[in-house]
Short mmCIF file of C-alpha atoms in Angstrom, two decimals:
data_model
loop_
_atom_site.label_atom_id
_atom_site.label_comp_id
_atom_site.label_asym_id
_atom_site.label_seq_id
_atom_site.Cartn_x
_atom_site.Cartn_y
_atom_site.Cartn_z
CA MET A 15 92.37 111.95 63.57
CA PRO A 16 93.33 115.61 62.99
CA GLY A 17 90.38 117.96 63.31
CA ALA A 18 88.10 115.36 64.92
CA PRO A 19 85.98 116.69 67.83
CA GLU A 20 86.82 115.65 71.37
CA LEU A 21 84.08 113.27 72.45
CA PHE A 22 85.00 113.14 76.15
CA ALA A 23 86.63 116.23 77.63
CA GLY A 24 89.31 116.02 80.28
CA THR A 25 90.85 112.73 79.17
CA ASP A 26 94.54 112.11 79.81
CA SER A 27 97.11 109.33 79.61
CA TYR A 28 95.48 107.65 82.61
CA THR A 29 91.97 107.54 81.11
CA SER A 30 89.85 104.49 80.36
CA ILE A 31 86.17 104.70 79.34
CA PHE A 32 83.29 102.24 79.55
CA VAL A 33 80.07 103.07 77.63
CA SER A 34 76.68 101.41 78.18
CA ASP A 35 73.08 102.30 79.02
CA ILE A 36 73.43 101.58 82.73
CA ASN A 37 70.02 102.76 84.01
CA GLY A 38 67.91 101.67 81.02
CA ASP A 39 66.68 105.15 80.01
CA GLY A 40 67.72 104.80 76.36
CA LEU A 41 70.69 107.13 76.71
CA LEU A 42 74.26 105.90 76.84
CA ASP A 43 76.24 106.43 80.02
CA ALA A 44 80.03 106.81 79.98
CA LEU A 45 82.13 105.99 83.04
CA GLN A 46 85.58 107.53 82.74
CA THR A 47 88.57 106.85 85.01
CA ASN A 48 91.28 109.50 85.08
CA LYS A 49 94.41 110.83 86.76
CA SER A 50 92.43 112.16 89.72
CA ASN A 51 91.78 108.52 90.78
CA THR A 52 87.99 108.94 90.49
CA ILE A 53 85.21 107.81 88.15
CA THR A 54 83.49 110.58 86.16
CA HIS A 55 79.91 109.88 84.97
CA LEU A 56 78.81 111.36 81.65
CA VAL A 57 75.48 110.86 79.85
CA GLN A 58 74.57 111.11 76.17
CA ASP A 59 72.93 114.46 75.35
CA ALA A 60 70.26 112.71 73.25
CA ALA A 61 69.70 109.31 71.68
CA LYS A 62 72.09 108.67 68.75
CA LYS A 63 74.00 111.88 69.53
CA ASP A 64 77.80 111.77 69.69
CA SER A 65 78.02 114.35 72.48
CA PHE A 66 78.11 113.64 76.23
CA SER A 67 77.82 115.87 79.29
CA VAL A 68 79.18 115.38 82.80
CA VAL A 69 76.52 114.61 85.39
CA ALA A 70 78.83 113.61 88.25
CA SER A 71 82.55 114.34 88.49
CA THR A 72 83.01 111.69 91.20
CA LEU A 73 80.78 108.64 91.00
CA ASN A 74 79.90 107.41 94.51
CA SER A 75 83.21 108.84 95.85
CA ILE A 76 84.91 105.68 94.55
CA SER A 77 88.73 105.93 94.47
CA VAL A 78 90.19 103.72 91.75
CA GLY A 79 93.84 104.85 91.53
CA HIS A 80 95.85 105.55 88.39
CA HIS A 81 95.53 103.42 85.25
CA ALA A 82 92.33 101.76 86.49
CA MET A 83 89.92 100.06 84.10
CA LEU A 84 86.28 99.15 84.72
CA PHE A 85 83.54 97.02 83.25
CA VAL A 86 79.79 96.97 83.98
CA ARG A 87 77.45 94.04 83.33
CA ASP A 88 74.70 92.03 85.04
CA LEU A 89 76.85 89.02 85.90
CA ASP A 90 74.34 86.90 87.81
CA GLY A 91 71.12 87.72 85.89
CA ASP A 92 69.32 89.33 88.84
CA GLY A 93 68.56 92.55 86.97
CA LEU A 94 71.24 94.52 88.85
CA ARG A 95 74.52 95.39 87.18
CA GLU A 96 77.88 94.62 88.72
CA MET A 97 80.85 96.95 88.23
CA ILE A 98 84.35 95.44 88.26
CA VAL A 99 87.23 97.85 88.78
CA GLY A 100 90.73 96.63 87.95
CA ARG A 101 93.43 98.64 89.75
CA LEU A 102 97.09 99.05 88.83
CA THR A 103 98.06 97.04 91.92
CA GLY A 104 96.40 93.92 90.47
CA GLN A 105 93.42 94.15 92.81
CA LEU A 106 89.90 93.61 91.43
CA LEU A 107 87.02 95.35 93.23
CA LEU A 108 83.42 94.22 92.73
CA TYR A 109 80.50 96.64 93.19
CA ARG A 110 76.75 96.04 92.72
CA GLN A 111 74.02 98.46 91.61
CA LYS A 112 71.51 99.17 94.40
CA SER A 113 68.58 99.24 91.98
CA ALA A 114 68.10 98.70 88.24
CA THR A 115 67.71 102.44 87.56
CA SER A 116 70.31 103.64 90.06
CA PHE A 117 73.86 104.89 89.64
CA ASP A 118 74.59 104.15 93.29
CA PHE A 119 76.99 101.20 93.42
CA GLY A 120 77.71 101.61 97.14
CA ALA A 121 80.78 100.13 98.82
CA PRO A 122 82.65 97.23 97.20
CA ILE A 123 81.03 93.89 98.03
CA ASP A 124 84.26 92.03 97.33
CA THR A 125 87.74 93.59 97.56
CA ALA A 126 89.54 90.48 96.29
CA PHE A 127 87.23 89.48 93.44
CA LEU A 128 88.14 86.13 91.81
CA ARG A 129 90.62 85.74 94.69
CA ILE A 130 93.35 87.73 92.96
CA ARG A 131 95.62 88.95 95.80
CA ASP A 132 98.96 90.67 95.62
CA PHE A 133 100.91 93.38 97.39
CA GLY A 134 101.07 95.90 94.58
CA SER A 135 103.60 96.78 91.93
CA ASP A 136 107.25 96.93 93.05
CA ALA A 137 106.62 95.80 96.63
CA SER A 138 109.59 94.82 98.82
CA MET A 139 110.02 92.31 101.64
CA VAL A 140 112.17 91.34 104.66
CA ALA A 141 111.86 88.27 106.90
CA ALA A 142 112.67 87.66 110.59
CA ASP A 143 111.06 86.27 113.74
CA ILE A 144 110.38 89.72 115.13
CA ASP A 145 108.65 88.75 118.36
CA GLY A 146 110.68 85.60 119.12
CA ASN A 147 107.68 83.24 119.14
CA GLY A 148 109.24 80.78 116.71
CA ARG A 149 107.07 81.94 113.81
CA LEU A 150 108.64 83.84 110.93
CA ASP A 151 107.33 87.34 110.18
CA LEU A 152 107.29 88.95 106.74
CA LEU A 153 107.33 92.73 106.54
CA ILE A 154 106.19 93.97 103.14
CA GLY A 155 106.43 97.47 101.74
CA ALA A 156 103.26 97.65 99.65
CA ILE A 157 102.38 100.22 97.01
CA THR A 158 98.60 100.29 97.00
CA GLN A 159 98.32 102.35 93.82
CA TYR A 160 100.63 104.13 91.38
CA ASP A 161 102.39 107.18 92.88
CA ASP A 162 100.27 106.81 96.02
CA PRO A 163 101.95 108.67 98.92
CA GLU A 164 99.99 106.45 101.29
CA GLY A 165 101.78 103.17 100.62
CA ARG A 166 102.28 101.14 103.77
CA VAL A 167 104.22 98.40 105.53
CA LEU A 168 102.31 95.17 106.21
CA ARG A 169 103.16 92.35 108.62
CA LEU A 170 102.37 88.71 107.90
CA GLU A 171 103.13 85.93 110.37
CA GLN A 172 103.58 82.20 109.93
CA ALA A 173 100.49 80.24 110.99
CA ALA A 174 102.76 77.91 113.01
CA PRO A 175 106.52 77.26 113.25
CA GLY A 176 107.63 75.63 110.00
CA SER A 177 104.28 76.32 108.28
CA LEU A 178 104.19 77.41 104.66
CA ARG A 179 101.12 79.58 105.32
CA PHE A 180 101.35 83.22 106.36
CA ASP A 181 98.46 85.32 107.69
CA LEU A 182 98.11 89.10 107.56
CA VAL A 183 98.27 90.36 111.15
CA ALA A 184 98.94 94.11 110.81
CA ASP A 185 97.94 96.58 108.08
CA PRO A 186 99.68 98.95 108.37
CA PHE A 187 102.42 97.48 110.55
CA SER A 188 103.17 99.71 113.55
CA GLY A 189 101.36 102.54 111.75
CA ILE A 190 104.21 102.87 109.23
CA ILE A 191 103.20 104.71 106.05
CA CYS A 192 105.60 104.82 103.12
CA GLY A 193 105.79 106.55 99.76
CA GLY A 194 106.22 104.91 96.37
CA TRP A 195 109.00 102.40 95.62
CA PRO A 196 109.59 101.32 99.24
CA GLY A 197 112.81 99.45 99.98
CA LEU A 198 113.09 97.58 103.29
CA GLY A 199 116.08 96.44 105.34
CA LEU A 200 115.97 94.74 108.76
CA HIS A 201 118.83 94.18 111.22
CA ASP A 202 119.92 95.04 114.76
CA ILE A 203 122.31 97.70 113.51
CA ASP A 204 123.44 99.15 116.85
CA GLY A 205 123.59 95.81 118.70
CA ASN A 206 121.20 96.81 121.50
CA GLY A 207 118.97 93.74 121.09
CA ARG A 208 116.26 95.67 119.26
CA LEU A 209 115.74 95.31 115.53
CA ASP A 210 116.12 98.31 113.24
CA LEU A 211 113.90 98.67 110.16
CA LEU A 212 115.15 100.81 107.27
CA LEU A 213 112.48 102.19 104.97
CA GLY A 214 113.78 103.62 101.70
CA ASN A 215 112.24 105.56 98.84
CA ALA A 216 112.83 106.25 95.14
CA GLN A 217 115.41 108.96 95.95
CA GLY A 218 117.66 106.56 97.86
CA LEU A 219 116.80 108.07 101.26
CA PHE A 220 116.14 105.85 104.27
CA LYS A 221 114.17 106.35 107.48
CA ARG A 222 115.27 104.27 110.46
CA TYR A 223 112.70 102.72 112.79
CA GLU A 224 113.59 100.69 115.89
CA GLN A 225 111.73 98.18 118.05
CA THR A 226 110.45 99.90 121.17
CA ALA A 227 111.35 96.75 123.13
CA ALA A 228 113.26 93.56 122.39
CA ARG A 229 110.96 90.97 120.76
CA GLY A 230 108.22 93.56 120.49
CA THR A 231 105.97 94.21 117.51
CA ALA A 232 105.95 97.99 117.88
CA PHE A 233 108.50 100.14 116.05
CA ALA A 234 109.09 103.89 116.37
CA ILE A 235 111.00 106.23 114.10
CA VAL A 236 114.41 107.22 115.51
CA ASN A 237 116.05 108.82 112.47
CA PRO A 238 114.11 110.33 109.56
CA LEU A 239 117.30 110.51 107.44
CA PHE A 240 119.39 107.47 108.36
CA ASN A 241 121.93 107.87 105.58
CA ARG A 242 122.69 111.60 105.91
CA GLY A 243 126.22 112.18 104.59
CA MET A 244 126.61 108.55 103.50
CA ASP A 245 126.56 109.40 99.78
CA LEU A 246 124.04 106.73 98.88
CA PRO A 247 123.08 106.82 95.21
CA GLY A 248 119.61 107.92 94.13
CA ASN A 249 117.10 105.14 93.50
CA ALA A 250 118.85 102.84 95.96
CA SER A 251 117.27 99.44 96.33
CA TYR A 252 117.00 97.08 99.31
CA PRO A 253 119.80 97.11 101.94
CA ALA A 254 121.25 93.77 103.13
CA PHE A 255 123.45 93.42 106.24
CA ALA A 256 126.20 90.99 107.34
CA ASP A 257 129.57 91.20 109.10
CA LEU A 258 131.48 89.89 106.11
CA ASP A 259 134.99 89.84 107.53
CA GLY A 260 134.18 89.18 111.21
CA ASN A 261 135.69 92.45 112.46
CA GLY A 262 132.63 93.31 114.52
CA ARG A 263 131.48 96.02 112.10
CA LEU A 264 128.45 95.45 109.91
CA ASP A 265 128.68 95.62 106.15
CA MET A 266 125.72 97.04 104.23
CA VAL A 267 125.22 96.08 100.57
CA ILE A 268 122.70 97.95 98.40
CA GLY A 269 121.72 97.48 94.75
CA THR A 270 120.95 100.55 92.65
CA SER A 271 118.83 101.35 89.60
CA ASN A 272 121.87 101.44 87.28
CA GLY A 273 122.79 97.85 88.16
CA ALA A 274 125.69 98.64 90.51
CA ILE A 275 125.93 97.05 93.96
CA HIS A 276 127.40 99.43 96.54
CA HIS A 277 129.25 98.29 99.67
CA TYR A 278 129.38 100.24 102.95
CA GLU A 279 130.90 99.40 106.35
CA GLN A 280 129.89 100.53 109.82
CA ASP A 281 132.23 103.25 111.17
CA ALA A 282 132.44 101.40 114.50
CA ALA A 283 130.70 98.45 116.14
CA GLY A 284 127.22 99.51 117.23
CA ASP A 285 127.40 102.75 115.24
CA THR A 286 124.58 103.85 112.95
CA THR A 287 126.81 105.58 110.40
CA PHE A 288 128.43 103.79 107.47
CA THR A 289 131.23 104.70 105.03
CA VAL A 290 131.44 103.63 101.42
CA VAL A 291 133.90 100.84 100.67
CA GLY A 292 133.21 100.36 96.97
CA THR A 293 130.60 100.85 94.25
CA SER A 294 131.05 97.50 92.49
CA PHE A 295 130.77 94.93 95.24
CA SER A 296 132.72 91.78 94.41
CA GLY A 297 132.21 92.49 90.71
CA SER A 298 128.62 91.31 91.02
CA GLY A 299 126.79 94.27 89.46
CA GLY A 300 124.66 94.37 86.36
CA GLY A 301 120.96 94.33 85.55
CA TYR A 302 118.28 96.69 86.79
CA TYR A 303 117.72 97.16 90.53
CA PRO A 304 119.71 94.13 91.72
CA SER A 305 118.70 93.11 95.25
CA VAL A 306 120.79 91.10 97.71
CA SER A 307 120.14 88.68 100.55
CA PHE A 308 122.71 86.84 102.71
CA THR A 309 122.47 83.49 104.50
CA ARG A 310 125.16 81.37 106.17
CA ASP A 311 126.04 77.85 105.01
CA PRO A 312 125.75 75.71 108.20
CA LEU A 313 128.55 73.39 107.04
CA SER A 314 131.30 75.72 105.82
CA GLN A 315 130.08 78.77 107.81
CA ARG A 316 130.68 80.83 104.68
CA LEU A 317 127.99 83.21 103.47
CA PHE A 318 125.84 82.60 100.45
CA MET A 319 124.76 85.76 98.65
CA TYR A 320 121.58 85.67 96.56
CA ILE A 321 121.17 88.41 93.96
CA GLY A 322 117.85 89.10 92.26
CA ARG A 323 118.62 90.40 88.80
CA GLY A 324 115.71 90.85 86.38
CA TRP A 325 113.69 87.63 86.25
CA LYS A 326 116.49 85.44 87.66
CA VAL A 327 118.15 84.85 91.02
CA GLU A 328 121.88 84.11 91.22
CA GLN A 329 123.80 82.36 94.00
CA TRP A 330 127.29 83.51 95.00
CA LEU A 331 129.63 82.00 97.65
CA GLN A 332 131.98 83.84 99.99
CA ASP A 333 135.72 83.29 99.49
CA SER A 334 137.19 81.78 102.66
CA ALA A 335 140.53 83.59 102.19
CA GLN A 336 139.04 86.94 101.16
CA PRO A 337 135.70 87.25 103.00
CA ARG A 338 134.71 90.44 101.19
CA THR A 339 134.92 88.59 97.88
CA PHE A 340 132.18 86.35 96.48
CA SER A 341 132.33 83.99 93.51
CA TRP A 342 129.43 83.18 91.22
CA VAL A 343 128.04 79.67 91.81
CA ARG A 344 125.00 79.37 89.56
CA GLU A 345 121.66 80.75 88.50
CA VAL A 346 119.11 79.27 90.89
CA PRO A 347 116.90 76.98 88.78
CA GLY A 348 113.12 77.19 88.79
CA ILE A 349 112.78 80.91 89.59
CA THR A 350 109.78 82.02 87.53
CA SER A 351 109.68 85.79 87.98
CA PHE A 352 109.28 87.93 84.87
CA SER A 353 111.16 90.96 86.21
CA TYR A 354 112.63 92.51 89.36
CA ALA A 355 112.89 89.36 91.48
CA GLN A 356 113.79 90.24 95.09
CA PRO A 357 115.14 87.18 96.98
CA VAL A 358 114.95 86.86 100.77
CA ALA A 359 116.79 83.92 102.34
CA ALA A 360 115.18 82.37 105.44
CA ASP A 361 114.56 78.91 106.88
CA VAL A 362 110.80 78.98 106.39
CA ASN A 363 109.99 75.32 107.08
CA ALA A 364 112.42 75.04 110.03
CA ASP A 365 114.38 72.10 108.61
CA GLY A 366 117.83 73.68 109.03
CA THR A 367 118.27 74.64 105.37
CA ALA A 368 117.96 78.04 103.72
CA ASP A 369 114.78 78.63 101.71
CA LEU A 370 114.16 81.45 99.25
CA LEU A 371 111.18 83.77 99.32
CA VAL A 372 111.03 85.70 96.05
CA MET A 373 109.02 88.91 95.73
CA HIS A 374 107.98 89.60 92.13
CA GLN A 375 107.39 93.00 90.54
CA ASP A 376 103.64 92.37 90.32
CA GLY A 377 103.44 91.88 94.11
CA GLY A 378 103.26 88.08 94.18
CA ILE A 379 105.50 85.99 96.46
CA SER A 380 106.93 82.56 95.60
CA LEU A 381 108.58 80.17 98.05
CA TYR A 382 111.45 77.86 97.05
CA LEU A 383 112.48 75.29 99.65
CA GLY A 384 116.13 74.44 100.27
CA ALA A 385 116.67 70.80 99.29
CA SER A 386 120.11 70.17 100.79
CA THR A 387 122.16 71.16 103.82
CA SER A 388 124.69 72.83 101.51
CA GLY A 389 122.01 75.30 100.47
CA THR A 390 122.76 74.81 96.79
CA GLU A 391 119.46 73.29 95.70
CA HIS A 392 116.00 74.79 95.84
CA ALA A 393 112.63 73.40 94.81
CA ALA A 394 109.58 75.52 94.20
CA ALA A 395 107.01 75.20 96.97
CA ASP A 396 104.36 77.16 95.15
CA PRO A 397 103.79 77.93 91.48
CA SER A 398 106.09 75.86 89.25
CA PHE A 399 104.93 78.11 86.42
CA SER A 400 103.87 81.72 85.97
CA LEU A 401 102.11 83.84 83.40
CA GLY A 402 103.47 87.09 82.03
CA THR A 403 101.26 90.00 80.99
CA ALA A 404 99.12 89.25 77.95
CA TYR A 405 99.59 91.67 75.09
CA PRO A 406 98.54 93.85 73.37
CA GLN A 407 96.35 95.62 75.91
CA PRO A 408 93.63 96.26 75.04
CA ALA A 409 93.38 93.53 72.40
CA SER A 410 91.11 93.57 69.37
CA SER A 411 91.97 90.54 67.22
CA ALA A 412 94.62 88.41 68.94
CA ILE A 413 96.52 88.09 72.20
CA GLN A 414 99.89 86.62 73.10
CA THR A 415 100.61 85.37 76.61
CA PRO A 416 104.06 84.35 77.90
CA VAL A 417 104.19 81.36 80.26
CA ARG A 418 107.33 80.19 82.03
CA LEU A 419 107.70 76.68 83.49
CA ALA A 420 110.28 75.53 86.02
CA ARG A 421 109.97 71.95 84.72
CA GLU A 422 108.09 70.02 82.05
CA ALA A 423 104.41 69.68 82.92
CA HIS A 424 100.92 69.30 81.50
CA VAL A 425 99.33 72.75 81.38
CA ARG A 426 95.88 73.92 80.33
CA VAL A 427 95.65 77.59 79.42
CA ASP A 428 92.35 79.19 78.45
CA LEU A 429 90.64 82.55 78.27
CA VAL A 430 87.77 82.89 80.74
CA ASP A 431 85.10 85.52 81.30
CA VAL A 432 84.36 87.17 84.64
CA LEU A 433 82.12 84.24 85.63
CA GLY A 434 84.95 81.78 85.06
CA ARG A 435 83.53 80.33 81.82
CA SER A 436 86.07 79.30 79.19
CA VAL A 437 85.68 81.24 75.93
CA ALA A 438 88.92 80.24 74.15
CA LEU A 439 91.56 77.55 74.58
CA LEU A 440 95.21 78.60 74.20
CA HIS A 441 96.86 75.28 75.08
CA ASP A 442 96.05 71.92 76.64
CA GLY A 443 98.99 69.55 76.78
CA SER A 444 102.60 69.12 77.83
CA LEU A 445 105.06 72.04 77.80
CA ARG A 446 108.79 71.81 78.30
CA ALA A 447 110.64 73.84 80.95
CA GLY A 448 111.36 77.40 79.89
CA GLU A 449 109.38 80.26 78.38
CA HIS A 450 106.65 79.85 75.78
CA ILE A 451 104.42 82.36 73.97
CA LEU A 452 100.81 81.21 73.58
CA ASN A 453 98.51 82.77 70.98
CA ALA A 454 94.74 83.17 70.84
CA ASP A 455 92.39 84.56 68.20
CA VAL A 456 89.84 86.80 69.96
CA ARG A 457 88.08 88.33 66.92
CA SER A 458 84.86 86.44 67.68
CA ILE A 459 84.91 87.17 71.41
CA PRO A 460 82.77 90.10 72.66
CA CYS A 461 84.46 93.17 74.07
CA GLY A 462 84.96 93.12 77.80
CA PHE A 463 87.13 92.06 80.69
CA TYR A 464 88.68 88.55 80.69
CA LEU A 465 91.35 86.45 82.37
CA VAL A 466 93.96 84.15 80.86
CA ARG A 467 93.97 81.19 83.26
CA ALA A 468 96.71 78.55 83.42
CA MET A 469 96.22 75.32 85.39
CA SER A 470 98.68 72.53 86.09
CA GLY A 471 97.91 69.94 88.75
CA THR A 472 96.66 71.86 91.77
CA GLU A 473 98.27 75.15 90.71
CA THR A 474 96.50 78.05 89.00
CA SER A 475 97.83 81.36 87.70
CA VAL A 476 95.91 84.19 86.01
CA THR A 477 96.60 87.41 84.12
CA ARG A 478 94.11 90.03 82.98
CA VAL A 479 93.01 90.88 79.41
CA VAL A 480 90.76 93.61 78.04
CA ILE A 481 89.19 93.10 74.59
CA GLU A 482 88.16 96.34 72.95
CA ARG A 483 87.28 97.43 69.43
CA GLU A 484 86.33 100.70 67.79
#
């Protein structure tokens, strides 16, 4: 409102504020997150006054990242308040007050509260058996918080050959630190038996790392500007490699932010320089940040190309007469990403057929198992449904939540508080395959932090909601 006084100084577009009498002294405390990634503590100047003063510019040295939101309440009734911090990456941190009159919340007592786990917004992924032990490795470029220069590469490894479980084994992997918007590519580019890892950034620049020994898990940087002089577009996405025409020279295919897919070819076998062939590979462009993965059909020996485009994944097949040309086959059914799906083709369960790992924009990974030797069918191995982001955020009177199903199923969707108690039912019954918008009236629900929880069979998916009123 024009002319209204500023209640909390120093707020910006990254600010969220929680107000409560935290230490029981009769004065309201305000905890304010901001662009500096910290929590500022302000206290009311006097009871019933509308002015606050800063008492600590950095509460407990807690780093929350950009766009963080927090909530304080005594969750378990022990007289000590818990503080829940929701970070942009989807991570929930749980802190506990050290005494009833203290502002010391100490270190987080749970860094994966309510078991929400992801790899951050706009993460990327590659898959290969790096160390040759028969277990697939996933390398993930993870953005830990918005615009964080200290993003990193993680390594997960299959629990056993053919297992659908992956365990985190290195964080960061080989000490590799990356900036925002990391794009990964993995291939033995120079043919020396050691894998090369390309690590890209938002400007379309790539660093090249190489295994220090064949089948080793250590990588070292060998070229800080791999694509110097290659005229890669800005905001290049994830590079994919294959020798498309069998001439001994690798082809590199990269999607870009404007929807184009660029094609490059190695200058000579074993070389680490590439020259542009075209900027509209096989006529397969379109969408925002398309990403590509190749796998070979064991029967025809032709390549399948999977393109992640928005929330869908498409399958294309190589032309036997013109190996640099691919024809559209179909949209892969059952893919339940809401945006920026990045497909990675790999035989995860070791049955001889190509499976699809799909990295979603919110950092989650879904696995779709190949159901035929032709590689043209895939069945979801984990969530057959997913929830989109509930809106508006914050909500005051009603929320809408998108849910997408790969197939018809009975689904229960409810709104739960931080203790997991249901406070509103959005749906309990059968839903057809496709996308649905579920509505909930929240006018009678107290302000605070909640989750929309969807359950079907043994599967559960959640998305966060904040209810707030003036």
